[in-house]
PDB file of C-alpha atoms in Angstrom:
ATOM      1  CA  MET G   1       0.000   0.000   0.000  1.00 61.00           C
ATOM      2  CA  ASN G   2       1.828   3.066  -1.274  1.00 80.00           C
ATOM      3  CA  LYS G   3       1.397   6.379   0.493  1.00 93.00           C
ATOM      4  CA  LYS G   4       3.236   9.699   0.491  1.00 95.00           C
ATOM      5  CA  ALA G   5       2.487  10.929   4.006  1.00 97.00           C
ATOM      6  CA  GLN G   6       4.453   9.216   6.742  1.00 98.00           C
ATOM      7  CA  ILE G   7       3.518   7.467   9.964  1.00 98.00           C
ATOM      8  CA  VAL G   8       5.566   8.418  13.016  1.00 98.00           C
ATOM      9  CA  ALA G   9       5.127   5.797  15.735  1.00 98.00           C
ATOM     10  CA  THR G  10       6.376   6.106  19.304  1.00 98.00           C
ATOM     11  CA  VAL G  11       8.204   2.987  20.456  1.00 98.00           C
ATOM     12  CA  GLY G  12       7.870   1.897  24.057  1.00 97.00           C
ATOM     13  CA  PRO G  13       7.053  -1.090  26.268  1.00 96.00           C
ATOM     14  CA  SER G  14       4.224  -2.311  24.010  1.00 96.00           C
ATOM     15  CA  SER G  15       6.326  -2.230  20.861  1.00 97.00           C
ATOM     16  CA  LYS G  16       9.790  -3.118  22.113  1.00 95.00           C
ATOM     17  CA  SER G  17       9.962  -6.683  20.789  1.00 96.00           C
ATOM     18  CA  VAL G  18      11.644  -7.323  17.462  1.00 97.00           C
ATOM     19  CA  GLU G  19       8.544  -9.178  16.260  1.00 97.00           C
ATOM     20  CA  VAL G  20       6.241  -6.247  16.966  1.00 98.00           C
ATOM     21  CA  LEU G  21       8.663  -3.719  15.454  1.00 98.00           C
ATOM     22  CA  ARG G  22       8.957  -5.826  12.321  1.00 98.00           C
ATOM     23  CA  ALA G  23       5.159  -5.979  12.019  1.00 98.00           C
ATOM     24  CA  MET G  24       4.890  -2.222  12.529  1.00 98.00           C
ATOM     25  CA  ILE G  25       7.403  -1.552   9.754  1.00 98.00           C
ATOM     26  CA  ALA G  26       5.577  -3.988   7.484  1.00 97.00           C
ATOM     27  CA  GLY G  27       2.303  -2.295   8.408  1.00 97.00           C
ATOM     28  CA  GLY G  28       3.452   1.160   7.333  1.00 97.00           C
ATOM     29  CA  MET G  29       5.555   2.731  10.091  1.00 98.00           C
ATOM     30  CA  ASN G  30       8.023   5.141   8.468  1.00 98.00           C
ATOM     31  CA  VAL G  31       9.594   6.986  11.400  1.00 98.00           C
ATOM     32  CA  VAL G  32      10.267   6.029  15.036  1.00 98.00           C
ATOM     33  CA  ARG G  33       9.852   8.480  17.896  1.00 98.00           C
ATOM     34  CA  LEU G  34      11.567   7.897  21.228  1.00 98.00           C
ATOM     35  CA  ASN G  35       9.987   9.821  24.102  1.00 96.00           C
ATOM     36  CA  PHE G  36      12.770  10.742  26.527  1.00 96.00           C
ATOM     37  CA  SER G  37      10.295  11.612  29.254  1.00 93.00           C
ATOM     38  CA  TRP G  38      10.287   7.863  29.901  1.00 92.00           C
ATOM     39  CA  GLY G  39      12.694   4.957  29.785  1.00 93.00           C
ATOM     40  CA  SER G  40      16.365   4.390  30.469  1.00 95.00           C
ATOM     41  CA  TYR G  41      19.276   4.968  28.124  1.00 97.00           C
ATOM     42  CA  GLU G  42      19.717   1.205  27.968  1.00 96.00           C
ATOM     43  CA  GLU G  43      16.144   0.772  26.765  1.00 97.00           C
ATOM     44  CA  HIS G  44      16.392   3.547  24.187  1.00 97.00           C
ATOM     45  CA  ALA G  45      19.702   2.187  22.899  1.00 97.00           C
ATOM     46  CA  GLN G  46      18.052  -1.202  22.419  1.00 97.00           C
ATOM     47  CA  TYR G  47      15.140   0.349  20.510  1.00 97.00           C
ATOM     48  CA  ILE G  48      17.575   2.197  18.244  1.00 98.00           C
ATOM     49  CA  HIS G  49      19.652  -0.921  17.645  1.00 98.00           C
ATOM     50  CA  ASP G  50      16.665  -3.124  16.855  1.00 98.00           C
ATOM     51  CA  VAL G  51      14.987  -0.604  14.550  1.00 98.00           C
ATOM     52  CA  ARG G  52      18.162  -0.096  12.547  1.00 97.00           C
ATOM     53  CA  ILE G  53      18.839  -3.824  12.206  1.00 98.00           C
ATOM     54  CA  LEU G  54      15.238  -4.418  11.063  1.00 98.00           C
ATOM     55  CA  ALA G  55      15.298  -1.486   8.651  1.00 97.00           C
ATOM     56  CA  GLN G  56      18.446  -2.831   7.042  1.00 97.00           C
ATOM     57  CA  GLU G  57      17.001  -6.328   6.918  1.00 97.00           C
ATOM     58  CA  MET G  58      13.741  -5.087   5.343  1.00 97.00           C
ATOM     59  CA  GLY G  59      15.412  -2.671   2.926  1.00 96.00           C
ATOM     60  CA  VAL G  60      13.831   0.509   4.259  1.00 97.00           C
ATOM     61  CA  HIS G  61      15.063   3.706   5.902  1.00 96.00           C
ATOM     62  CA  ILE G  62      13.491   4.439   9.300  1.00 98.00           C
ATOM     63  CA  PRO G  63      14.565   7.828  10.715  1.00 98.00           C
ATOM     64  CA  ILE G  64      14.649   8.032  14.519  1.00 98.00           C
ATOM     65  CA  ILE G  65      13.394  11.086  16.411  1.00 98.00           C
ATOM     66  CA  GLN G  66      14.712  11.812  19.884  1.00 98.00           C
ATOM     67  CA  ASP G  67      11.952  13.762  21.644  1.00 97.00           C
ATOM     68  CA  LEU G  68      13.409  15.791  24.528  1.00 96.00           C
ATOM     69  CA  SER G  69      11.243  16.249  27.632  1.00 92.00           C
ATOM     70  CA  GLY G  70      11.679  19.981  28.062  1.00 89.00           C
ATOM     71  CA  PRO G  71      10.674  21.846  31.229  1.00 87.00           C
ATOM     72  CA  ARG G  72       7.682  19.813  32.303  1.00 78.00           C
ATOM     73  CA  ILE G  73       6.153  18.923  35.641  1.00 78.00           C
ATOM     74  CA  GLN G  74       4.983  15.327  35.752  1.00 71.00           C
ATOM     75  CA  GLU G  75       1.611  14.743  37.360  1.00 66.00           C
ATOM     76  CA  THR G  76      -0.481  11.663  38.126  1.00 64.00           C
ATOM     77  CA  HIS G  77      -2.520  11.942  34.948  1.00 64.00           C
ATOM     78  CA  GLY G  78      -0.099  13.619  32.577  1.00 68.00           C
ATOM     79  CA  HIS G  79       2.170  16.650  32.732  1.00 71.00           C
ATOM     80  CA  GLU G  80       2.200  20.411  32.350  1.00 71.00           C
ATOM     81  CA  PHE G  81       4.698  23.053  31.284  1.00 77.00           C
ATOM     82  CA  ASP G  82       6.871  24.402  34.096  1.00 70.00           C
ATOM     83  CA  ILE G  83       6.072  28.112  33.974  1.00 77.00           C
ATOM     84  CA  HIS G  84       9.023  28.836  36.282  1.00 71.00           C
ATOM     85  CA  ALA G  85      11.572  27.351  33.864  1.00 74.00           C
ATOM     86  CA  VAL G  86      14.410  29.729  33.043  1.00 71.00           C
ATOM     87  CA  THR G  87      15.325  28.000  29.782  1.00 79.00           C
ATOM     88  CA  ASP G  88      13.555  25.702  27.356  1.00 84.00           C
ATOM     89  CA  ILE G  89      16.449  23.221  27.433  1.00 93.00           C
ATOM     90  CA  THR G  90      16.805  21.609  30.856  1.00 93.00           C
ATOM     91  CA  GLU G  91      19.766  19.898  32.466  1.00 93.00           C
ATOM     92  CA  LYS G  92      18.087  16.571  31.770  1.00 94.00           C
ATOM     93  CA  ASP G  93      17.654  17.564  28.116  1.00 96.00           C
ATOM     94  CA  MET G  94      21.392  18.316  27.888  1.00 96.00           C
ATOM     95  CA  LYS G  95      22.292  14.847  29.159  1.00 97.00           C
ATOM     96  CA  ASP G  96      19.667  13.199  26.965  1.00 97.00           C
ATOM     97  CA  LEU G  97      20.853  15.145  23.928  1.00 97.00           C
ATOM     98  CA  SER G  98      24.418  13.976  24.493  1.00 97.00           C
ATOM     99  CA  PHE G  99      23.209  10.395  24.593  1.00 98.00           C
ATOM    100  CA  GLY G 100      20.991  10.800  21.522  1.00 98.00           C
ATOM    101  CA  LEU G 101      23.749  12.354  19.460  1.00 98.00           C
ATOM    102  CA  SER G 102      26.101   9.548  20.491  1.00 97.00           C
ATOM    103  CA  GLN G 103      23.491   7.163  19.067  1.00 97.00           C
ATOM    104  CA  ASN G 104      23.291   9.193  15.842  1.00 97.00           C
ATOM    105  CA  VAL G 105      19.564   9.906  16.057  1.00 98.00           C
ATOM    106  CA  ASP G 106      18.173  11.413  12.862  1.00 98.00           C
ATOM    107  CA  TYR G 107      16.154  14.242  14.438  1.00 98.00           C
ATOM    108  CA  VAL G 108      15.939  15.995  17.803  1.00 98.00           C
ATOM    109  CA  ALA G 109      12.498  17.299  18.803  1.00 98.00           C
ATOM    110  CA  LEU G 110      12.438  20.247  21.205  1.00 97.00           C
ATOM    111  CA  SER G 111       9.450  20.473  23.558  1.00 95.00           C
ATOM    112  CA  PHE G 112       7.693  23.696  24.570  1.00 94.00           C
ATOM    113  CA  VAL G 113       9.423  25.910  22.003  1.00 96.00           C
ATOM    114  CA  GLY G 114       8.655  29.568  22.676  1.00 95.00           C
ATOM    115  CA  ASN G 115      10.609  31.399  20.002  1.00 96.00           C
ATOM    116  CA  ALA G 116      13.330  31.001  17.378  1.00 97.00           C
ATOM    117  CA  GLY G 117      16.007  31.507  20.023  1.00 96.00           C
ATOM    118  CA  ASP G 118      15.140  28.121  21.550  1.00 96.00           C
ATOM    119  CA  ILE G 119      15.833  26.454  18.207  1.00 97.00           C
ATOM    120  CA  VAL G 120      19.050  28.407  17.713  1.00 97.00           C
ATOM    121  CA  GLN G 121      20.237  27.372  21.181  1.00 96.00           C
ATOM    122  CA  LEU G 122      19.593  23.681  20.495  1.00 97.00           C
ATOM    123  CA  LYS G 123      21.267  23.851  17.091  1.00 98.00           C
ATOM    124  CA  LYS G 124      24.346  25.385  18.677  1.00 97.00           C
ATOM    125  CA  LEU G 125      24.524  22.551  21.218  1.00 97.00           C
ATOM    126  CA  ILE G 126      24.259  20.045  18.383  1.00 98.00           C
ATOM    127  CA  GLN G 127      26.920  21.870  16.361  1.00 97.00           C
ATOM    128  CA  ASP G 128      29.221  22.065  19.393  1.00 97.00           C
ATOM    129  CA  ALA G 129      28.943  18.280  19.639  1.00 97.00           C
ATOM    130  CA  GLY G 130      30.210  17.997  16.082  1.00 97.00           C
ATOM    131  CA  LYS G 131      26.841  17.038  14.612  1.00 97.00           C
ATOM    132  CA  SER G 132      24.374  18.561  12.155  1.00 97.00           C
ATOM    133  CA  THR G 133      21.271  16.691  13.326  1.00 98.00           C
ATOM    134  CA  PRO G 134      18.095  18.505  12.199  1.00 98.00           C
ATOM    135  CA  VAL G 135      15.653  19.902  14.755  1.00 98.00           C
ATOM    136  CA  ILE G 136      11.884  19.540  15.085  1.00 98.00           C
ATOM    137  CA  ALA G 137      10.051  22.375  16.851  1.00 98.00           C
ATOM    138  CA  LYS G 138       7.127  21.135  18.933  1.00 97.00           C
ATOM    139  CA  ILE G 139       4.350  23.714  18.919  1.00 97.00           C
ATOM    140  CA  GLU G 140       2.461  23.381  22.198  1.00 95.00           C
ATOM    141  CA  ARG G 141       2.429  26.854  23.778  1.00 95.00           C
ATOM    142  CA  ALA G 142       0.397  29.982  23.078  1.00 95.00           C
ATOM    143  CA  ILE G 143       3.582  32.047  22.850  1.00 96.00           C
ATOM    144  CA  ALA G 144       4.841  29.772  20.080  1.00 97.00           C
ATOM    145  CA  LEU G 145       1.801  30.698  18.015  1.00 97.00           C
ATOM    146  CA  GLN G 146       2.679  34.381  18.430  1.00 97.00           C
ATOM    147  CA  ASN G 147       6.229  33.654  17.200  1.00 97.00           C
ATOM    148  CA  ILE G 148       5.339  30.958  14.677  1.00 98.00           C
ATOM    149  CA  ASP G 149       6.825  32.543  11.565  1.00 98.00           C
ATOM    150  CA  GLU G 150      10.282  32.990  13.136  1.00 98.00           C
ATOM    151  CA  ILE G 151      10.110  29.466  14.594  1.00 98.00           C
ATOM    152  CA  ILE G 152       9.269  27.908  11.226  1.00 98.00           C
ATOM    153  CA  ALA G 153      12.108  29.860   9.615  1.00 98.00           C
ATOM    154  CA  ALA G 154      14.622  28.663  12.228  1.00 98.00           C
ATOM    155  CA  THR G 155      13.627  24.998  12.488  1.00 98.00           C
ATOM    156  CA  ASP G 156      13.981  22.041  10.134  1.00 98.00           C
ATOM    157  CA  ALA G 157      10.538  20.552  10.813  1.00 98.00           C
ATOM    158  CA  VAL G 158       7.463  21.203  12.964  1.00 98.00           C
ATOM    159  CA  MET G 159       5.342  18.994  15.199  1.00 98.00           C
ATOM    160  CA  ILE G 160       1.837  20.202  16.070  1.00 98.00           C
ATOM    161  CA  ALA G 161       1.615  18.783  19.605  1.00 95.00           C
ATOM    162  CA  ARG G 162      -2.097  19.190  20.140  1.00 95.00           C
ATOM    163  CA  GLY G 163      -2.178  17.775  23.671  1.00 90.00           C
ATOM    164  CA  ASP G 164      -0.233  20.511  25.421  1.00 90.00           C
ATOM    165  CA  LEU G 165      -1.481  23.090  22.938  1.00 93.00           C
ATOM    166  CA  GLY G 166      -4.985  22.226  24.096  1.00 92.00           C
ATOM    167  CA  ASN G 167      -3.974  23.083  27.650  1.00 91.00           C
ATOM    168  CA  GLU G 168      -3.091  26.635  26.617  1.00 92.00           C
ATOM    169  CA  MET G 169      -5.676  27.358  23.928  1.00 95.00           C
ATOM    170  CA  PRO G 170      -9.477  26.899  23.819  1.00 96.00           C
ATOM    171  CA  LEU G 171     -10.121  23.403  22.497  1.00 96.00           C
ATOM    172  CA  GLU G 172     -12.511  24.635  19.801  1.00 97.00           C
ATOM    173  CA  LYS G 173      -9.639  26.610  18.247  1.00 97.00           C
ATOM    174  CA  ILE G 174      -7.259  23.629  17.930  1.00 97.00           C
ATOM    175  CA  PRO G 175      -8.532  22.316  14.538  1.00 96.00           C
ATOM    176  CA  PHE G 176      -8.095  25.749  12.975  1.00 97.00           C
ATOM    177  CA  ILE G 177      -4.700  26.348  14.547  1.00 97.00           C
ATOM    178  CA  GLU G 178      -3.678  22.961  13.149  1.00 97.00           C
ATOM    179  CA  LYS G 179      -4.868  23.898   9.667  1.00 97.00           C
ATOM    180  CA  THR G 180      -3.089  27.259   9.766  1.00 98.00           C
ATOM    181  CA  LEU G 181       0.190  25.749  10.980  1.00 98.00           C
ATOM    182  CA  ILE G 182       0.117  23.072   8.287  1.00 98.00           C
ATOM    183  CA  ALA G 183      -0.413  25.730   5.607  1.00 97.00           C
ATOM    184  CA  LYS G 184       2.462  27.845   6.941  1.00 98.00           C
ATOM    185  CA  CYS G 185       4.820  24.854   6.987  1.00 98.00           C
ATOM    186  CA  LYS G 186       3.812  23.801   3.477  1.00 96.00           C
ATOM    187  CA  ALA G 187       4.464  27.334   2.218  1.00 96.00           C
ATOM    188  CA  ALA G 188       7.909  27.271   3.858  1.00 97.00           C
ATOM    189  CA  GLY G 189       8.730  23.798   2.534  1.00 97.00           C
ATOM    190  CA  LYS G 190       9.208  22.414   6.053  1.00 98.00           C
ATOM    191  CA  PRO G 191       7.922  18.944   7.067  1.00 98.00           C
ATOM    192  CA  VAL G 192       4.957  19.123   9.457  1.00 98.00           C
ATOM    193  CA  ILE G 193       3.790  16.352  11.779  1.00 98.00           C
ATOM    194  CA  THR G 194       0.286  16.338  13.252  1.00 98.00           C
ATOM    195  CA  ALA G 195       0.385  14.617  16.637  1.00 97.00           C
ATOM    196  CA  THR G 196      -1.420  13.644  19.843  1.00 94.00           C
ATOM    197  CA  GLN G 197      -4.518  11.541  20.467  1.00 94.00           C
ATOM    198  CA  MET G 198      -5.019  10.730  16.794  1.00 97.00           C
ATOM    199  CA  MET G 199      -6.181   7.182  17.548  1.00 97.00           C
ATOM    200  CA  LEU G 200      -6.173   7.239  21.339  1.00 97.00           C
ATOM    201  CA  SER G 201      -8.985   4.715  21.731  1.00 97.00           C
ATOM    202  CA  MET G 202      -6.689   2.105  20.175  1.00 97.00           C
ATOM    203  CA  THR G 203      -4.654   1.997  23.365  1.00 97.00           C
ATOM    204  CA  LYS G 204      -7.447  -0.386  24.426  1.00 97.00           C
ATOM    205  CA  SER G 205      -9.562  -1.079  21.369  1.00 97.00           C
ATOM    206  CA  PRO G 206      -8.422  -2.995  18.246  1.00 96.00           C
ATOM    207  CA  THR G 207     -10.342  -0.489  16.111  1.00 97.00           C
ATOM    208  CA  PRO G 208     -10.488   3.328  16.219  1.00 97.00           C
ATOM    209  CA  THR G 209     -13.539   5.506  16.645  1.00 98.00           C
ATOM    210  CA  ARG G 210     -15.127   6.983  13.544  1.00 97.00           C
ATOM    211  CA  ALA G 211     -14.111  10.434  14.797  1.00 97.00           C
ATOM    212  CA  GLU G 212     -10.457   9.332  14.998  1.00 98.00           C
ATOM    213  CA  VAL G 213     -10.563   8.015  11.442  1.00 98.00           C
ATOM    214  CA  THR G 214     -11.894  11.379  10.324  1.00 98.00           C
ATOM    215  CA  ASP G 215      -9.225  13.232  12.326  1.00 97.00           C
ATOM    216  CA  VAL G 216      -6.385  11.340  10.630  1.00 98.00           C
ATOM    217  CA  ALA G 217      -7.964  11.711   7.189  1.00 98.00           C
ATOM    218  CA  TYR G 218      -8.450  15.452   7.556  1.00 97.00           C
ATOM    219  CA  ALA G 219      -4.891  15.893   8.803  1.00 98.00           C
ATOM    220  CA  ILE G 220      -3.794  14.433   5.467  1.00 98.00           C
ATOM    221  CA  LEU G 221      -6.334  16.426   3.456  1.00 97.00           C
ATOM    222  CA  ASN G 222      -5.057  19.588   5.162  1.00 97.00           C
ATOM    223  CA  GLY G 223      -1.508  18.773   4.058  1.00 97.00           C
ATOM    224  CA  SER G 224       0.250  16.999   6.940  1.00 98.00           C
ATOM    225  CA  ASP G 225       3.498  15.379   5.853  1.00 98.00           C
ATOM    226  CA  ALA G 226       3.244  12.922   8.735  1.00 98.00           C
ATOM    227  CA  VAL G 227       0.781  11.843  11.413  1.00 98.00           C
ATOM    228  CA  MET G 228       1.878  10.436  14.748  1.00 98.00           C
ATOM    229  CA  LEU G 229       1.000   7.693  17.198  1.00 98.00           C
ATOM    230  CA  SER G 230       1.967   8.201  20.854  1.00 97.00           C
ATOM    231  CA  GLU G 231       0.410   6.061  23.598  1.00 95.00           C
ATOM    232  CA  GLU G 232      -1.263   3.956  20.943  1.00 97.00           C
ATOM    233  CA  SER G 233       2.031   2.416  19.853  1.00 97.00           C
ATOM    234  CA  ALA G 234       4.179   2.952  22.963  1.00 97.00           C
ATOM    235  CA  ASN G 235       1.909   1.633  25.709  1.00 96.00           C
ATOM    236  CA  GLY G 236      -1.253   0.491  23.940  1.00 97.00           C
ATOM    237  CA  GLU G 237      -2.566  -3.007  23.546  1.00 97.00           C
ATOM    238  CA  HIS G 238      -2.693  -2.875  19.726  1.00 97.00           C
ATOM    239  CA  PRO G 239       0.401  -1.110  18.310  1.00 98.00           C
ATOM    240  CA  VAL G 240       0.500  -3.104  15.074  1.00 98.00           C
ATOM    241  CA  GLU G 241      -3.212  -2.628  14.417  1.00 98.00           C
ATOM    242  CA  ALA G 242      -2.897   1.115  15.100  1.00 98.00           C
ATOM    243  CA  VAL G 243      -0.138   1.466  12.503  1.00 98.00           C
ATOM    244  CA  SER G 244      -1.982  -0.654   9.947  1.00 98.00           C
ATOM    245  CA  MET G 245      -5.240   1.258  10.384  1.00 98.00           C
ATOM    246  CA  MET G 246      -3.477   4.613  10.133  1.00 98.00           C
ATOM    247  CA  ASN G 247      -1.785   3.366   6.958  1.00 98.00           C
ATOM    248  CA  ARG G 248      -5.168   2.486   5.433  1.00 97.00           C
ATOM    249  CA  ILE G 249      -6.648   5.878   6.325  1.00 98.00           C
ATOM    250  CA  ILE G 250      -3.695   7.767   4.821  1.00 98.00           C
ATOM    251  CA  ALA G 251      -3.830   5.729   1.612  1.00 97.00           C
ATOM    252  CA  GLU G 252      -7.543   6.431   1.221  1.00 97.00           C
ATOM    253  CA  ALA G 253      -7.192  10.131   2.058  1.00 97.00           C
ATOM    254  CA  GLU G 254      -4.478  10.525  -0.551  1.00 97.00           C
ATOM    255  CA  THR G 255      -6.881   9.388  -3.277  1.00 96.00           C
ATOM    256  CA  HIS G 256      -8.894  12.527  -2.491  1.00 97.00           C
ATOM    257  CA  ILE G 257      -6.085  15.074  -2.906  1.00 96.00           C
ATOM    258  CA  ALA G 258      -4.474  16.458  -6.039  1.00 92.00           C
ATOM    259  CA  PRO G 259      -1.955  13.980  -7.482  1.00 89.00           C
ATOM    260  CA  ASP G 260       0.693  16.711  -7.727  1.00 91.00           C
ATOM    261  CA  THR G 261       0.438  17.580  -4.018  1.00 92.00           C
ATOM    262  CA  VAL G 262       3.961  18.088  -2.630  1.00 94.00           C
ATOM    263  CA  PHE G 263       4.980  16.242   0.527  1.00 96.00           C
ATOM    264  CA  HIS G 264       8.090  16.981   2.571  1.00 97.00           C
ATOM    265  CA  PRO G 265       9.066  13.698   4.223  1.00 96.00           C
ATOM    266  CA  LEU G 266      11.298  13.217   7.247  1.00 97.00           C
ATOM    267  CA  VAL G 267      14.458  11.684   5.814  1.00 93.00           C
TER     268      VAL G 267
END
């Protein structure tokens, strides 16, 4: 099943086995995200090793995103942005970044970006480490929306992180913010990932809700270069089914867009 838009899947306890990873790649997973808010370096190193061995074996390229935690306060049922944070890049992020670069991750995603300076700071840290790893700006704060044009100009790719964004903006505005951000990224030629709760019910259910199917389809119709699975593939009960279903939705959605539509994949 050929598709142009990519599936970013978060790897975690539910998808750590080689058998499950192989099935996810076969089912349409194009990019792996590692969430550094959780897990040990040993676990992440194993994920990276296994994904790369499988990708080589299956003749595909699977970029790996290291997603830095950023200044967050962990709570019982989720997390929130630490409003007292002095900088967007924490001490933990610095250590995690060093590890990720040593593992030659393909992208580094920066959480809670506020302005272009946050991206510039991260790029300097990467350059100082002797690397040129591209950066993904996660848009999840109201201030980022105010500075969105400078952020898009400074970054290599954008992730629309709708979960935290929904904590700062009225929920009814999120679909239209998403559409606007996608259009801005397309105009700038920067890859854009639509993320968070796309198929959340599949953490428990083997099939998505009809609303989730529509959400994924419209993300593609609006121009997303990639759509992302989080809990669904990291901790859910049906990671392979989630990838396969998302693959089917993307393939169908792409039959309803202009054949010359330009996509900017994560490479």
